[in-house]
Amino acid sequence: MSFISFSIEVLALLASLLTASIATAAFIYTKKEYRLHMEKEQAQALSKFNERYSSDKNIEIVVKYLIGEREGAEVVIPTTYQLELFLRFFEELEYAISQKMLDEKHTFDMFSYYALTAFDSEELFLEDLDETCWNRFLAFIERMKRIELENQHLQ
């Protein structure tokens, strides 16, 4: 083997290593940028859900009912339609979580309280929900209860 062919092989090896290093750095950078992009998208989606949650009159009626029930105040019982819209909101949250549009822990922090309170309310009879019709709501409740247990274990 001549010195020239050995030098060419070393240069080829160095070029391969440099190419692999650049590709690895580009992959790491792209993954970091993608993660930042997804976090921004999730924050925007969470904000939109929060705006809707805060402005929807049907959700407001159910929440006022739950607050009044807890405080023992006179309350207006929500209609079946209002309750269905309230439940549907949480089904949409569950769908967004399952599609990675929302982070489940951020969703727990912002939306779990009234979903769990409603589910535990004896007056609303949510424990008797038809699993076929309300499977996403029930999945949301299961997910929120799991996170709640995880949080309790951390304390």
Short mmCIF file of C-alpha atoms in Angstrom, two decimals:
data_model
loop_
_atom_site.label_atom_id
_atom_site.label_comp_id
_atom_site.label_asym_id
_atom_site.label_seq_id
_atom_site.Cartn_x
_atom_site.Cartn_y
_atom_site.Cartn_z
CA MET A 1 0.00 0.00 0.00
CA SER A 2 1.44 3.28 -0.99
CA PHE A 3 1.52 6.43 1.09
CA ILE A 4 -0.87 8.17 -1.29
CA SER A 5 -3.54 5.44 -1.12
CA PHE A 6 -3.17 5.32 2.69
CA SER A 7 -3.61 9.13 2.85
CA ILE A 8 -6.70 8.92 0.64
CA GLU A 9 -8.22 6.25 2.92
CA VAL A 10 -7.51 8.37 6.02
CA LEU A 11 -9.02 11.42 4.35
CA ALA A 12 -12.08 9.36 3.33
CA LEU A 13 -12.44 8.11 6.90
CA LEU A 14 -12.12 11.65 8.29
CA ALA A 15 -14.68 12.90 5.78
CA SER A 16 -17.07 10.11 6.80
CA LEU A 17 -16.61 10.94 10.48
CA LEU A 18 -17.17 14.63 9.80
CA THR A 19 -20.30 13.88 7.77
CA ALA A 20 -21.64 11.60 10.53
CA SER A 21 -20.91 14.27 13.16
CA ILE A 22 -22.69 16.97 11.15
CA ALA A 23 -25.67 14.66 10.56
CA THR A 24 -25.87 13.85 14.28
CA ALA A 25 -25.69 17.52 15.23
CA ALA A 26 -28.38 18.36 12.66
CA PHE A 27 -30.59 15.56 14.03
CA ILE A 28 -30.19 16.79 17.63
CA TYR A 29 -30.89 20.39 16.59
CA THR A 30 -33.95 19.36 14.59
CA LYS A 31 -35.31 17.28 17.45
CA LYS A 32 -34.84 20.20 19.87
CA GLU A 33 -36.56 22.63 17.47
CA TYR A 34 -39.41 20.19 16.95
CA ARG A 35 -39.88 19.82 20.72
CA LEU A 36 -39.95 23.61 21.14
CA HIS A 37 -42.43 23.92 18.26
CA MET A 38 -44.69 21.26 19.81
CA GLU A 39 -44.56 22.93 23.22
CA LYS A 40 -45.62 26.21 21.62
CA GLU A 41 -48.43 24.49 19.70
CA GLN A 42 -49.62 22.75 22.86
CA ALA A 43 -49.58 26.03 24.81
CA GLN A 44 -51.66 27.69 22.11
CA ALA A 45 -54.13 24.80 22.03
CA LEU A 46 -54.38 24.82 25.84
CA SER A 47 -55.05 28.56 25.74
CA LYS A 48 -57.84 28.08 23.17
CA PHE A 49 -59.45 25.36 25.28
CA ASN A 50 -59.18 27.59 28.34
CA GLU A 51 -60.85 30.50 26.50
CA ARG A 52 -63.67 28.22 25.43
CA TYR A 53 -64.01 26.74 28.91
CA SER A 54 -64.18 30.23 30.44
CA SER A 55 -66.69 31.62 27.97
CA ASP A 56 -69.08 28.70 27.36
CA LYS A 57 -72.34 29.42 29.22
CA ASN A 58 -73.31 25.75 29.39
CA ILE A 59 -70.04 24.85 31.09
CA GLU A 60 -70.50 27.84 33.40
CA ILE A 61 -73.93 26.56 34.49
CA VAL A 62 -72.54 23.12 35.35
CA VAL A 63 -69.55 24.63 37.19
CA LYS A 64 -71.84 26.96 39.20
CA TYR A 65 -73.95 23.94 40.05
CA LEU A 66 -70.89 22.02 41.25
CA ILE A 67 -69.67 24.99 43.32
CA GLY A 68 -73.10 25.51 44.83
CA GLU A 69 -73.54 21.81 45.55
CA ARG A 70 -70.18 21.77 47.34
CA GLU A 71 -71.05 24.88 49.36
CA GLY A 72 -74.59 23.73 50.11
CA ALA A 73 -76.18 26.67 48.30
CA GLU A 74 -79.40 26.76 46.30
CA VAL A 75 -78.46 25.84 42.75
CA VAL A 76 -80.12 25.34 39.40
CA ILE A 77 -79.68 21.79 38.16
CA PRO A 78 -78.18 21.78 34.66
CA THR A 79 -80.28 20.43 31.82
CA THR A 80 -79.28 17.19 30.16
CA TYR A 81 -78.16 19.19 27.13
CA GLN A 82 -75.92 21.47 29.24
CA LEU A 83 -74.43 18.48 30.98
CA GLU A 84 -73.77 16.76 27.65
CA LEU A 85 -71.94 19.84 26.34
CA PHE A 86 -69.91 19.96 29.56
CA LEU A 87 -68.94 16.29 29.13
CA ARG A 88 -68.23 16.75 25.43
CA PHE A 89 -65.69 19.48 26.29
CA PHE A 90 -63.71 16.96 28.35
CA GLU A 91 -64.02 14.38 25.59
CA GLU A 92 -62.41 16.88 23.24
CA LEU A 93 -59.61 17.37 25.76
CA GLU A 94 -59.06 13.62 25.91
CA TYR A 95 -58.92 13.44 22.13
CA ALA A 96 -56.40 16.31 22.01
CA ILE A 97 -54.23 14.56 24.61
CA SER A 98 -54.36 11.27 22.72
CA GLN A 99 -53.29 13.07 19.53
CA LYS A 100 -50.38 14.77 21.39
CA MET A 101 -51.99 18.18 20.82
CA LEU A 102 -52.05 18.75 24.60
CA ASP A 103 -49.77 17.71 27.43
CA GLU A 104 -51.71 15.58 29.91
CA LYS A 105 -50.10 17.08 33.00
CA HIS A 106 -50.82 20.67 31.92
CA THR A 107 -54.36 19.61 31.08
CA PHE A 108 -54.66 18.04 34.52
CA ASP A 109 -53.51 21.26 36.17
CA MET A 110 -56.02 23.40 34.29
CA PHE A 111 -59.10 21.21 33.77
CA SER A 112 -59.23 18.14 35.99
CA TYR A 113 -60.86 19.64 39.07
CA TYR A 114 -64.38 20.15 37.73
CA ALA A 115 -64.31 17.02 35.57
CA LEU A 116 -63.45 14.91 38.63
CA THR A 117 -65.87 16.86 40.83
CA ALA A 118 -68.67 16.32 38.32
CA PHE A 119 -67.85 12.63 38.01
CA ASP A 120 -67.93 12.23 41.81
CA SER A 121 -71.14 14.26 42.18
CA GLU A 122 -73.94 12.02 43.41
CA GLU A 123 -76.54 14.40 41.98
CA LEU A 124 -75.33 14.17 38.37
CA PHE A 125 -75.20 10.34 38.24
CA LEU A 126 -72.14 10.35 36.00
CA GLU A 127 -70.92 7.03 37.34
CA ASP A 128 -73.83 5.48 35.40
CA LEU A 129 -72.69 6.84 32.02
CA ASP A 130 -72.96 4.51 29.06
CA GLU A 131 -69.37 3.53 28.26
CA THR A 132 -70.17 3.24 24.57
CA CYS A 133 -71.42 6.82 24.27
CA TRP A 134 -69.07 8.52 26.70
CA ASN A 135 -65.89 6.46 26.38
CA ARG A 136 -63.65 9.50 25.80
CA PHE A 137 -65.01 11.29 28.87
CA LEU A 138 -64.49 8.17 30.96
CA ALA A 139 -60.96 7.81 29.53
CA PHE A 140 -60.31 11.44 30.49
CA ILE A 141 -61.50 10.71 34.06
CA GLU A 142 -59.28 7.62 34.27
CA ARG A 143 -56.30 9.61 33.01
CA MET A 144 -56.92 12.46 35.46
CA LYS A 145 -57.32 10.05 38.39
CA ARG A 146 -54.05 8.34 37.43
CA ILE A 147 -52.22 11.69 37.37
CA GLU A 148 -53.84 12.65 40.67
CA LEU A 149 -52.53 9.41 42.23
CA GLU A 150 -49.06 10.01 40.77
CA ASN A 151 -49.07 13.51 42.25
CA GLN A 152 -50.10 12.16 45.67
CA HIS A 153 -47.24 9.65 45.59
CA LEU A 154 -44.78 12.45 44.85
CA GLN A 155 -45.83 14.35 47.97
#
